[in-house]
Tab-separated table of C-alpha atoms in Angstrom:
chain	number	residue	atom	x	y	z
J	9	UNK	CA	-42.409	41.759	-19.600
J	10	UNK	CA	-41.281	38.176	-18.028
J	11	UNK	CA	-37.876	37.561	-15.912
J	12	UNK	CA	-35.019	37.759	-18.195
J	13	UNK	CA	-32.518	34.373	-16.907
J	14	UNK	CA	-29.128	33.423	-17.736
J	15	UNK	CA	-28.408	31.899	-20.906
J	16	UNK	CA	-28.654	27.979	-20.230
J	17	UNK	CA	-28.070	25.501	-23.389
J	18	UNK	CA	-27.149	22.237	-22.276
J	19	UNK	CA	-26.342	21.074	-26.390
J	20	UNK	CA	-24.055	24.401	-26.266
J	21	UNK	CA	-20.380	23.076	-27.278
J	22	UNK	CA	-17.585	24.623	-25.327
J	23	UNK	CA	-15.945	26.464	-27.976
J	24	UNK	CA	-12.280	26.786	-26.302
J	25	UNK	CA	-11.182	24.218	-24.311
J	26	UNK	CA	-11.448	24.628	-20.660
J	27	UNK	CA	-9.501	24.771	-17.669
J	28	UNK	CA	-10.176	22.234	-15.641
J	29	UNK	CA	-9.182	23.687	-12.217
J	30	UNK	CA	-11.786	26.432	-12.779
J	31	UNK	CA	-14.137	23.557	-11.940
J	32	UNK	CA	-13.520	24.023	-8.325
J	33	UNK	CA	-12.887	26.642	-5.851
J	34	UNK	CA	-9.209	27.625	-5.441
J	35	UNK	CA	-9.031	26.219	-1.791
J	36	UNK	CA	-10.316	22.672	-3.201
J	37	UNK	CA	-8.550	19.667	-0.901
J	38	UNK	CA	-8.024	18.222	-4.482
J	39	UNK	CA	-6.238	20.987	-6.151
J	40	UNK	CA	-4.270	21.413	-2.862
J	41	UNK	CA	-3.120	17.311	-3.264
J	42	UNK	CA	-2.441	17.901	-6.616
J	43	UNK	CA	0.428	20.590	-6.033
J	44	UNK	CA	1.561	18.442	-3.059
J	45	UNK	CA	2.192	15.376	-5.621
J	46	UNK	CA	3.608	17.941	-7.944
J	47	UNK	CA	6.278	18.414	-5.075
J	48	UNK	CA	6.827	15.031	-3.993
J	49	UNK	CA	9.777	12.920	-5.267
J	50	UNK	CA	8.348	9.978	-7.326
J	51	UNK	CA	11.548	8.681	-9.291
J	52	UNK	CA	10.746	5.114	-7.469
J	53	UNK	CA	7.688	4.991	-9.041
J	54	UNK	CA	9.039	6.467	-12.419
J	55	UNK	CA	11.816	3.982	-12.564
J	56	UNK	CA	10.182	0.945	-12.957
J	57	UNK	CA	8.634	2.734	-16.379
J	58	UNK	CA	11.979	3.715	-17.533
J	59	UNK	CA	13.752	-0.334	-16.895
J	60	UNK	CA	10.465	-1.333	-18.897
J	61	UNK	CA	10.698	-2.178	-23.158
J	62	UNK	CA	8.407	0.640	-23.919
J	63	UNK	CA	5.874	-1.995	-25.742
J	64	UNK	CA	2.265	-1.929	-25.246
J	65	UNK	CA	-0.492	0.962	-24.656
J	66	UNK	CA	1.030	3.987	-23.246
J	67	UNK	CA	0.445	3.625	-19.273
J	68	UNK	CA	-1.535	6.258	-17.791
J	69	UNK	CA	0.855	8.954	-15.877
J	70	UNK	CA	2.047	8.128	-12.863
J	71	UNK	CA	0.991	11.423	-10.971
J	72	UNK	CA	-2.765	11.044	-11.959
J	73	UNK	CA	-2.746	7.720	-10.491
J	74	UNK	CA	-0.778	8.979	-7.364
J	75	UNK	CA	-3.140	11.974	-6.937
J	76	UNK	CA	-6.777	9.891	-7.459
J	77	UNK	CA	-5.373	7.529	-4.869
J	78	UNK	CA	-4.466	9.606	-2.401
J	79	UNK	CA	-7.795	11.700	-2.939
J	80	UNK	CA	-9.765	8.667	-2.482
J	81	UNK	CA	-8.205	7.611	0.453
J	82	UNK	CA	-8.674	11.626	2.401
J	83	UNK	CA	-12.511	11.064	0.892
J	84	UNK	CA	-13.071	7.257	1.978
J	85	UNK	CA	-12.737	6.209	-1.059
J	86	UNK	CA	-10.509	3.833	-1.402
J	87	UNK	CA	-11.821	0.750	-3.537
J	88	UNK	CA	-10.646	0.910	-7.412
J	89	UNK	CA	-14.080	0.463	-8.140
J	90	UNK	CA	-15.272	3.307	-6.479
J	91	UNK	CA	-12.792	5.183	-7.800
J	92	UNK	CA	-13.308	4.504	-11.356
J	93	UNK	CA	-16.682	5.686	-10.957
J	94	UNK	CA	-15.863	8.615	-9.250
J	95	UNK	CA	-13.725	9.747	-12.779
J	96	UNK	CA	-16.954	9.850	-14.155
J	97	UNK	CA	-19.021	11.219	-11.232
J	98	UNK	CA	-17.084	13.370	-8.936
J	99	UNK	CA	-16.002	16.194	-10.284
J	100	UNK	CA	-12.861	16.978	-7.968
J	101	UNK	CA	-11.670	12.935	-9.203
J	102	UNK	CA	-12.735	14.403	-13.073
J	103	UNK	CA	-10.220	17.259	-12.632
J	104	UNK	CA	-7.288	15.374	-10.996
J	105	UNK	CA	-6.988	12.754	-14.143
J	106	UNK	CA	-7.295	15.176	-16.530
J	107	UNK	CA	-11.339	14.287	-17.490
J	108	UNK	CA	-9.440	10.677	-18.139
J	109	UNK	CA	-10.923	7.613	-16.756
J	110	UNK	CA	-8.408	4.763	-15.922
J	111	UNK	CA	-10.417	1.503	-15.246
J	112	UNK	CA	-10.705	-0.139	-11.673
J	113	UNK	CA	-8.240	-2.879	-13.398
J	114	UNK	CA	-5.811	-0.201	-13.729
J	115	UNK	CA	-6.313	1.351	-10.913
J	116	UNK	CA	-6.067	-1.688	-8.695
J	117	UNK	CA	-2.944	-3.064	-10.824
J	118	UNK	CA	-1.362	0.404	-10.567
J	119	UNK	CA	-1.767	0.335	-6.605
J	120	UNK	CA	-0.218	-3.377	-5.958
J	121	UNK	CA	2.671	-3.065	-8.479
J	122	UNK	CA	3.726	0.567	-6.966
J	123	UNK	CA	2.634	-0.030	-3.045
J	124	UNK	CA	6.209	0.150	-1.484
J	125	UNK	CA	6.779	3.542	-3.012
J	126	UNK	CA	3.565	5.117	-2.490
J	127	UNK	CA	4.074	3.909	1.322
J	128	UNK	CA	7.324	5.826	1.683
J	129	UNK	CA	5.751	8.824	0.331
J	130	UNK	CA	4.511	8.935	4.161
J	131	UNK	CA	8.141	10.385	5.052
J	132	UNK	CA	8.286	12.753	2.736
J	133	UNK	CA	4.609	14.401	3.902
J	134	UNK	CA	5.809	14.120	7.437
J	135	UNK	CA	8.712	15.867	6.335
J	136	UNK	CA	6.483	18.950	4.904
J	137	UNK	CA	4.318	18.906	8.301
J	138	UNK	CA	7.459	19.232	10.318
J	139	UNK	CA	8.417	22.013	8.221
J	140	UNK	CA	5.116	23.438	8.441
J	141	UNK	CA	5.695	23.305	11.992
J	142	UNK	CA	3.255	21.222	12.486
J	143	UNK	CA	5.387	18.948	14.347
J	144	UNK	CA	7.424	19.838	17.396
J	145	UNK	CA	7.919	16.409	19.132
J	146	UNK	CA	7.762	18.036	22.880
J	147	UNK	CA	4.857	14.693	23.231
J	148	UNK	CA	4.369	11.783	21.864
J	149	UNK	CA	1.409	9.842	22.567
J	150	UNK	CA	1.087	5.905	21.685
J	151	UNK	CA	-1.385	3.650	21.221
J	152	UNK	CA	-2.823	0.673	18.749
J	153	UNK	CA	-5.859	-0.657	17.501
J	154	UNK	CA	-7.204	-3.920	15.631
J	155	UNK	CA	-8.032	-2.870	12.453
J	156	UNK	CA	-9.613	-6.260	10.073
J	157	UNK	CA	-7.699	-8.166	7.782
J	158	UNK	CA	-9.543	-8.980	4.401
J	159	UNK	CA	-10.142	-12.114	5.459
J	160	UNK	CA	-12.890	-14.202	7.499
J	161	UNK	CA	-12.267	-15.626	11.009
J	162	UNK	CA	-13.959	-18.418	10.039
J	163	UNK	CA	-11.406	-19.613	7.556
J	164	UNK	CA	-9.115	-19.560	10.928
J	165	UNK	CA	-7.873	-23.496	11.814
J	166	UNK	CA	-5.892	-24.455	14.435
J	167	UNK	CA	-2.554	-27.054	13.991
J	168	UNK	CA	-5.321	-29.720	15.187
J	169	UNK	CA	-7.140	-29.133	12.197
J	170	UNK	CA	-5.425	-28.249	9.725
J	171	UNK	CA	-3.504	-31.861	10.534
J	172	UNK	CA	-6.695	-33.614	10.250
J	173	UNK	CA	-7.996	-31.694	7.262
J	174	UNK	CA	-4.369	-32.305	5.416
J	175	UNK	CA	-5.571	-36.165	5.720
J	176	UNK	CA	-9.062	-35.973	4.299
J	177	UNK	CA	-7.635	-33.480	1.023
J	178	UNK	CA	-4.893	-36.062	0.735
J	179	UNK	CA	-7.427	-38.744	0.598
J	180	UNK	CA	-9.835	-36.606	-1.210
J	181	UNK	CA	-7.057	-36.002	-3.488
J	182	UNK	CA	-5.658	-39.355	-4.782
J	183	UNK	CA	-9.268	-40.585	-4.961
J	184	UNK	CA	-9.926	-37.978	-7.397
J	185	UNK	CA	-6.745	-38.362	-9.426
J	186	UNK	CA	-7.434	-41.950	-9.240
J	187	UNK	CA	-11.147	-41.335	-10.455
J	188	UNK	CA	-9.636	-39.477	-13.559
J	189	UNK	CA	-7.160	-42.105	-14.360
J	190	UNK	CA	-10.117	-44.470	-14.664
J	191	UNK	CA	-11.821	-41.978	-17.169
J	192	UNK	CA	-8.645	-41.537	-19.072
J	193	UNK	CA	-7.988	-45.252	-19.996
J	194	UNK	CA	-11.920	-45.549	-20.898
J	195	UNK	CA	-12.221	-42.940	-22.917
J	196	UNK	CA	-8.411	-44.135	-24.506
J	197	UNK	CA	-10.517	-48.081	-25.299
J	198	UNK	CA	-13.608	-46.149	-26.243
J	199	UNK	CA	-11.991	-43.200	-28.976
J	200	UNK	CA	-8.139	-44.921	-28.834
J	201	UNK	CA	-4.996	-43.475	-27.319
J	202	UNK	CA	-4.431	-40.260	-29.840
J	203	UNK	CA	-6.897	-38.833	-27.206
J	204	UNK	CA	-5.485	-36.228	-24.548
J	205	UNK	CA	-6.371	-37.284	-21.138
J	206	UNK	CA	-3.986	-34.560	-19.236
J	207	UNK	CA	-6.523	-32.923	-17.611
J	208	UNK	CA	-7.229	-32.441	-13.993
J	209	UNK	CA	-11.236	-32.744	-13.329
J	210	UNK	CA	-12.564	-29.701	-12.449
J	211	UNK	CA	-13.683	-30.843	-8.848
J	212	UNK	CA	-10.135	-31.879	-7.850
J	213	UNK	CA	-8.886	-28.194	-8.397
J	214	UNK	CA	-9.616	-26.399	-5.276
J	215	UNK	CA	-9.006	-29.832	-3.103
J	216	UNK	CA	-5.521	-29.819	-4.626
J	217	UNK	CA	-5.356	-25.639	-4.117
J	218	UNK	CA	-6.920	-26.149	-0.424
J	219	UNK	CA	-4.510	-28.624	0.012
J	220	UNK	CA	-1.258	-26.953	-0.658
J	221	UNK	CA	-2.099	-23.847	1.299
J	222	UNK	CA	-2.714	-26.068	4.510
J	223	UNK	CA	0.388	-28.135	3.889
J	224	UNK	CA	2.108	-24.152	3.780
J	225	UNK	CA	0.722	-23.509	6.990
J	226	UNK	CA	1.645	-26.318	8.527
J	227	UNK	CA	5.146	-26.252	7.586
J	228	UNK	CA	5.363	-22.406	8.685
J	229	UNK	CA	3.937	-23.573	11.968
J	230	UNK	CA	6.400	-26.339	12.587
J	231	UNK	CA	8.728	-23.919	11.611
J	232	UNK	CA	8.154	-20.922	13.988
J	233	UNK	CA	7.820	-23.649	16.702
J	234	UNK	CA	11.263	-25.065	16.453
J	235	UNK	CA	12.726	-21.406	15.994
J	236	UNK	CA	10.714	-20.512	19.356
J	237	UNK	CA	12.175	-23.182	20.981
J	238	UNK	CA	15.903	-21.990	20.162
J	239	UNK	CA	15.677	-18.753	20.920
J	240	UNK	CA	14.145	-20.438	24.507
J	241	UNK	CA	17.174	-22.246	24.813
J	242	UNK	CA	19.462	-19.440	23.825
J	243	UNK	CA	17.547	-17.546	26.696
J	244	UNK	CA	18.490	-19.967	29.359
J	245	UNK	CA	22.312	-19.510	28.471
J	246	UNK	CA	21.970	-15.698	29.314
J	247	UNK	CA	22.748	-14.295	32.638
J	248	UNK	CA	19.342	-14.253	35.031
J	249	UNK	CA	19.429	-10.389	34.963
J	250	UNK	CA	19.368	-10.535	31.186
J	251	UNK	CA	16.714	-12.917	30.602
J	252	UNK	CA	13.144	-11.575	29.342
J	253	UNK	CA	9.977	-12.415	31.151
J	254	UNK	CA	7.590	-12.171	28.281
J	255	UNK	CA	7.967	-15.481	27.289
J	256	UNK	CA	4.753	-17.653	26.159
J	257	UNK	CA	5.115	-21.102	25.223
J	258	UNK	CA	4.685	-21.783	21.495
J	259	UNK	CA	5.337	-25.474	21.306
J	260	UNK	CA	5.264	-28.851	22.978
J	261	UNK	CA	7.358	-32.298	22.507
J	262	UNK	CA	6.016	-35.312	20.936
J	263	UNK	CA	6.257	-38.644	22.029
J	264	UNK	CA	9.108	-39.668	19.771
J	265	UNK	CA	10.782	-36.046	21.399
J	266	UNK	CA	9.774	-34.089	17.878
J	267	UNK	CA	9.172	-29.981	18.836
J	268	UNK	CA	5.996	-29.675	17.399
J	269	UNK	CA	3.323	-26.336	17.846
J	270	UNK	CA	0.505	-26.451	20.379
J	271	UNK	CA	-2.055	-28.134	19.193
J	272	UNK	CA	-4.499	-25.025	19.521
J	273	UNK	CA	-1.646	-22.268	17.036
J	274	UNK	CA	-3.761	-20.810	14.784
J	275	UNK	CA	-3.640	-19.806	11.160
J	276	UNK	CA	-6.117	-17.693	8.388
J	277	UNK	CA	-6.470	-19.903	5.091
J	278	UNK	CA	-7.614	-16.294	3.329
J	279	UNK	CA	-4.407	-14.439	4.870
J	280	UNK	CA	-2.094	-16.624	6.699
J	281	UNK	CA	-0.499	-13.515	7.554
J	282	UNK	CA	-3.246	-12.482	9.833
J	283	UNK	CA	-4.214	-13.343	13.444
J	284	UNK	CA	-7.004	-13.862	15.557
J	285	UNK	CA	-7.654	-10.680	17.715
J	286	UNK	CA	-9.459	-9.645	20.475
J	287	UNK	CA	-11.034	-6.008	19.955
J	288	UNK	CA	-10.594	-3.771	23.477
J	289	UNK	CA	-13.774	-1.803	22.201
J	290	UNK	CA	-16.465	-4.459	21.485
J	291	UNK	CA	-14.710	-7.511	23.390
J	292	UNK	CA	-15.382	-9.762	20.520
J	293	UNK	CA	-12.921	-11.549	18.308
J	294	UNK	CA	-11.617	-10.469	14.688
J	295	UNK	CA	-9.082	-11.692	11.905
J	296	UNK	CA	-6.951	-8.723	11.915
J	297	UNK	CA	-3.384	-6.813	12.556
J	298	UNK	CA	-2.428	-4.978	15.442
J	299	UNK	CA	-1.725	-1.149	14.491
J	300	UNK	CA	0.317	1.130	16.432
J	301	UNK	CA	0.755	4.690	15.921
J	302	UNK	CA	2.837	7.369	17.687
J	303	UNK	CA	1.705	10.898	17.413
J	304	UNK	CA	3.071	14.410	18.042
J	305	UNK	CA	0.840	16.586	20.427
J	306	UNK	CA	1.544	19.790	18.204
J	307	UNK	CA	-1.599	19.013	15.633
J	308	UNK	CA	-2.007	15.222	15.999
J	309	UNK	CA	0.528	14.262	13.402
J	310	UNK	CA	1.307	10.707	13.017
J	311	UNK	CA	4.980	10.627	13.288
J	312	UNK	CA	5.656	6.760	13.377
J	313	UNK	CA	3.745	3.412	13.025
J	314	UNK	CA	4.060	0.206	12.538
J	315	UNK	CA	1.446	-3.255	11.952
J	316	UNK	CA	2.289	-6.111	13.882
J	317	UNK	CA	0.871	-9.589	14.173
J	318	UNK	CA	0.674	-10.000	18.096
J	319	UNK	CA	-2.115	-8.365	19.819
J	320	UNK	CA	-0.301	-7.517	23.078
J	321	UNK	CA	1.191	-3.838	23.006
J	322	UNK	CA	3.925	-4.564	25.305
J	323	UNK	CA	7.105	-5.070	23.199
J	324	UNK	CA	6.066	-2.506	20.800
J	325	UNK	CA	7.369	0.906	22.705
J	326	UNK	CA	10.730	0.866	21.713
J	327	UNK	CA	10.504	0.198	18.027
J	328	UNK	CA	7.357	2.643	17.044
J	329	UNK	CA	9.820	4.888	19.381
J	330	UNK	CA	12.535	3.857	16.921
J	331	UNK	CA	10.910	4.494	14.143
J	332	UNK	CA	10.624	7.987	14.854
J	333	UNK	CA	13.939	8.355	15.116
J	334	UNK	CA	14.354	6.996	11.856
J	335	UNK	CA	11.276	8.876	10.332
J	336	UNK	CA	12.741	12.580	11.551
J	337	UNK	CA	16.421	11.789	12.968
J	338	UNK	CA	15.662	12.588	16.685
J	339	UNK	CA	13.502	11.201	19.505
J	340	UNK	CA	10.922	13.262	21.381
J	341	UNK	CA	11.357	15.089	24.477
J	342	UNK	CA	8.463	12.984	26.331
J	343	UNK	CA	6.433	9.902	25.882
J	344	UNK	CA	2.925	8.598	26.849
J	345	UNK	CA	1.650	4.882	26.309
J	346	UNK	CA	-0.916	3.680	28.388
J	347	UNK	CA	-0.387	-0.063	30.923
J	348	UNK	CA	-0.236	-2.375	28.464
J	349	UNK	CA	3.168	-0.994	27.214
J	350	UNK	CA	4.968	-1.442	30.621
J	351	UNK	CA	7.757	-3.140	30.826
J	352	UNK	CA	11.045	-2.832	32.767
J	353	UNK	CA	13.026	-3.985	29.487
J	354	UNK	CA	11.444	-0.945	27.201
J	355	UNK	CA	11.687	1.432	30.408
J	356	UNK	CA	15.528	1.047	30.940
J	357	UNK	CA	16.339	0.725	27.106
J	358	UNK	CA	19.518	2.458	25.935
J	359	UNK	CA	17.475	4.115	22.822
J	360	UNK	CA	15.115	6.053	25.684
J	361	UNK	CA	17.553	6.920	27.906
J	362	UNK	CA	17.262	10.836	26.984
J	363	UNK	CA	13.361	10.804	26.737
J	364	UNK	CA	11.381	11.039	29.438
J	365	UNK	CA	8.888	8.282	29.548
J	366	UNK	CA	5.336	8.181	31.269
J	367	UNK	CA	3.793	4.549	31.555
J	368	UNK	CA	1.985	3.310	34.004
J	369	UNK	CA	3.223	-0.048	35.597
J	370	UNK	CA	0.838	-2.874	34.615
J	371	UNK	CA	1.039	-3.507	38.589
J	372	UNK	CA	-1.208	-2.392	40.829
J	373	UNK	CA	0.180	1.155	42.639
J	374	UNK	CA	1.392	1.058	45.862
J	375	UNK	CA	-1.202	2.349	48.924
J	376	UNK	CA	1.659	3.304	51.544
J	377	UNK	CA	2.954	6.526	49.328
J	378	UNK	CA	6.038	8.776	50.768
J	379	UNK	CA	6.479	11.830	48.787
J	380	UNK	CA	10.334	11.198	49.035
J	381	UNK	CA	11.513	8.268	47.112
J	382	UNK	CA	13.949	6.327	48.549
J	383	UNK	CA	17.402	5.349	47.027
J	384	UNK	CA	16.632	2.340	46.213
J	385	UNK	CA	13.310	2.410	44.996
J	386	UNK	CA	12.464	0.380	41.936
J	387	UNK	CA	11.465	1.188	38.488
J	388	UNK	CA	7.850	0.996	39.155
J	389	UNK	CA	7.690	2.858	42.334
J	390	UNK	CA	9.702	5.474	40.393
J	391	UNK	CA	7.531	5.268	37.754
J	392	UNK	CA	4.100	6.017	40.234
J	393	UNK	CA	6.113	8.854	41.839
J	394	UNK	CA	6.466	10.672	38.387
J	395	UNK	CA	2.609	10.149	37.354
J	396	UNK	CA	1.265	10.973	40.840
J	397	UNK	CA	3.228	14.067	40.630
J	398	UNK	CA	1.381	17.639	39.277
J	399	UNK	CA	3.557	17.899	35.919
J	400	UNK	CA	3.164	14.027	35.344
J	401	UNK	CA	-0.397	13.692	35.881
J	402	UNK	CA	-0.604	16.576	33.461
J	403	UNK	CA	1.470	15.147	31.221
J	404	UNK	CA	-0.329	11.755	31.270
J	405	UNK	CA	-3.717	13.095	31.154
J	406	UNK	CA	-2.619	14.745	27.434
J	407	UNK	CA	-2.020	10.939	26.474
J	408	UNK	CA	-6.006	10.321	25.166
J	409	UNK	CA	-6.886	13.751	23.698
J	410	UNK	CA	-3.354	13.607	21.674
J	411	UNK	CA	-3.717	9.712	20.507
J	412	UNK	CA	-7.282	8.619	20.267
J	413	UNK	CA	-9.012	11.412	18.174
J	414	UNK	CA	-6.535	9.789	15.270
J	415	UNK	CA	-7.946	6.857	14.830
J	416	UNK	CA	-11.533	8.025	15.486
J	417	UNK	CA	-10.738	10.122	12.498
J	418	UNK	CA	-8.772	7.093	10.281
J	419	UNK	CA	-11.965	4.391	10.964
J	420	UNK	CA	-15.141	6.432	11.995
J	421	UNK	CA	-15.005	9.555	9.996
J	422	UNK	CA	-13.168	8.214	6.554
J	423	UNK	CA	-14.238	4.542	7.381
J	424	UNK	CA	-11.049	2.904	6.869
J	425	UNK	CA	-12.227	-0.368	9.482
J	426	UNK	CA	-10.622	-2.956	6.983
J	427	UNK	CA	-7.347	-3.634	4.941
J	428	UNK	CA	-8.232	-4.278	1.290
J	429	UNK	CA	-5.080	-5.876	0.657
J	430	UNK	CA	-3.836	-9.397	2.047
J	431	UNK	CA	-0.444	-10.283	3.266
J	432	UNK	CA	1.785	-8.267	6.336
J	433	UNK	CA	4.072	-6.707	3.710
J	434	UNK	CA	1.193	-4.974	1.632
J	435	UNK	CA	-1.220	-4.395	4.987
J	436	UNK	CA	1.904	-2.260	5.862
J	437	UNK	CA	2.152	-0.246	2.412
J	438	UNK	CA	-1.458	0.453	2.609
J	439	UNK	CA	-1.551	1.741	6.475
J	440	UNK	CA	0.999	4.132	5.556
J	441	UNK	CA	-0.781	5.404	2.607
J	442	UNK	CA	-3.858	5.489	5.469
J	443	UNK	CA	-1.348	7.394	7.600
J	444	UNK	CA	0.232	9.631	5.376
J	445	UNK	CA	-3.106	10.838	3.970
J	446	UNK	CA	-4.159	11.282	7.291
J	447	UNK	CA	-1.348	13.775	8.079
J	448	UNK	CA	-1.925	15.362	4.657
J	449	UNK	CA	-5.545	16.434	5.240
J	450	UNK	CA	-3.838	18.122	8.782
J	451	UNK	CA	-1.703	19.797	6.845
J	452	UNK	CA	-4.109	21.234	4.510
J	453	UNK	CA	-6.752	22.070	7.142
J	454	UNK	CA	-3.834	24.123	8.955
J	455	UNK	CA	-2.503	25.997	5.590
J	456	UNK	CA	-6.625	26.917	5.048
J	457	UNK	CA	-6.379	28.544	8.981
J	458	UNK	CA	-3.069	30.153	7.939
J	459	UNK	CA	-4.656	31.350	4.936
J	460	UNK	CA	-7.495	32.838	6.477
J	461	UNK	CA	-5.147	34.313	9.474
């Protein structure tokens, strides 16, 4: 008698309809994201339906679209075409729209029109880790990292050049639109003047599109100059005492006494909003934004961040510090940042008066040590005394293992190394969707261990 197997039909029709969450285990990351959304408050994102005329194709629901994206972002994948094929692949992205497959088109379009909500949905899964207890804020570490902008570094110019190439479009330009009036009143002899002759030639298109965006740049260059060169003078008016050090000089004076930028100010054709940085890691250059992160030492929770254009780190202590403030209504107990956030301005703020800092002076330490600091020591030297001391060089040697791990995680293990988006505003939406899916996958890992507990 031969081996009797399972009944297997692959014509047989499903007689009832199914439940889809039977497809996967019960302690599935994607049925977990799809309670979480089920929580979350989404009335931002519902609103803009509601002010709408209610013509047209019913839009797909809001929550499926929240849930594939935030899926695909915990799972690396994050473009809408990938996603779109993953509706009809994967079967975790099958179950979360409901066997529905939106197009990348509507995907994409859902993304860009509701980015500023879906990037304050960050605080509100913060809010669930710190009720999780996941989130104590006894530590903060902070750090950055260039992460690439969608755009080349090639299509970088400097004022010098973008002067010069503003000439030869201009030229390029009225020889072309001089070329088709020439056309236009020979074709209006040869088939008479009832014959349209509107028309830009194709060619002088993207030299007229080219052109503009330089002319944009310029002016926004010009522009920062000048406003650099107030605030300089507004400086000088201020006590010494008051005055900041971290100045850099972002213009220079014509001939005819016009504030003009430095010749070398650069600026990104693809996104203007972008700037050439250096990468600590590989020491090589990259179109990109400056990310910085704070995180709580309890389980590695990102508890503030911001994206800034500058690639030095040292003005940017006090405002990630505020935003955790703003992000959970108190500031933590103790801080870590390594050198490159020194500065006696940040150290002596009024906002981090109650926390207690550790951050090493971007000077080099003192050899003749006394164990006894004198009254009138200065910041720094008080600042050596408390990281050559047992509890801070504890404290301070928490800073890498609390910090770093998070953005191994971010770009090496879910390969987020590039913005898809262009533009500071929407770079900004998207790393908090980065972040806040980030924290969610923590927060799932620890309710599996509690589970299993």
């Amino acid at each position: 008698m031969g081996k009797t197997f399972r009944s297997y039909d692959m014509n047989q029709r499903l007689l009832l309809p199914p439940d889809l969450r039977e497809w996967l285990r019960p302690d599935h990351l994607a049925l977990y994201i799809s309670d979480v959304v089920e929580s979350l408050d989404l009335s931002g994102i519902l609103k803009v339906y509601e002010e709408g005329d209610g013509r047209g194709r019913p839009p797909y629901h809001p929550a499926l679209m929240v849930k594939l994206l935030i899926y695909g972002y915990c799972t690396g994948k994050m473009s809408s075409r990938k996603l779109e094929q993953a509706t009809h692949d994967d079967v975790p992205f099958r179950v979360l729209s409901g066997n529905q497959q939106p197009d990348h088109d509507s995907i994409a379009g859902f993304r860009k029109r509701h980015l500023p909500e879906l990037g304050r949905l960050f605080v509100q899964v913060l809010q669930l880790c710190e009720r999780a207890g996941l989130v104590k804020l006894g530590h903060v570490a902070i750090d950055g990292t260039k992460i690439k902008a969608n755009a080349s570094k090639y299509q970088t110019l400097s004022y010098a050049r973008l002067k010069h190439e503003e000439q030869e479009l201009a030229a390029e330009v009225e020889r072309l639109l001089g070329e088709a009036q020439r056309i236009d009143e020979a074709e209006d002899e040869l088939y008479g003047p009832g014959k349209r002759g509107d028309e830009l030639p194709e060619e002088l298109r993207d030299p007229e599109t080219r052109l503009a965006r330089i002319r944009s740049l310029i002016a926004e260059l010009e522009a920062e100059a000048k406003a650099a060169a107030e605030q300089k003078r507004a400086e000088k008016e201020k006590p010494a005492a008051q005055r900041s050090r971290n100045w850099r000089r972002k213009w220079e004076v014509s001939a005819q006494g016009e504030i003009l930028p430095l010749a070398k100010s650069k600026r990104n054709l693809t996104d203007p909003d972008s700037r050439l940085m250096k990468d600590g890691a590989t020491k090589t250059f990259h179109q990109a934004y400056n990310i910085q992160v704070g995180v709580d030492a309890q389980a590695q929770i990102i508890v503030a961040t911001k994206v800034v254009q500058t690639g030095a780190d040292q003005e940017q202590l006090i405002p990630v510090l505020q935003e955790v403030e703003k992000n959970l209504g108190r500031m933590p107990e103790r801080v870590s940042a390594d050198a490159g956030y020194y500065s006696q301005a940040a150290l002596t703020h009024e906002a981090v008066r109650a926390v207690d800092l550790h951050v090493p002076p971007n000077q080099r330490q003192p050899v003749d040590w006394e164990e006894t600091l004198p009254e009138d020591a200065t910041i720094q030297e008080r600042m050596w005394h408390k990281l050559r001391s047992k509890a801070g060089r504890e404290v301070f040697s928490q800073r890498k293992v609390i910090v770093e791990p998070v953005f191994a995680q971010v770009k090496h293990i879910r390969g987020f190394r590039q913005f898809l988006l262009r533009g500071l505003q929407q770079v900004e939406a998207e790393w908090l969707l980065v972040c806040m899916t980030h924290n969610l996958l923590k927060l799932f890992r620890a309710t599996k261990q509690l589970q299993i507990a």
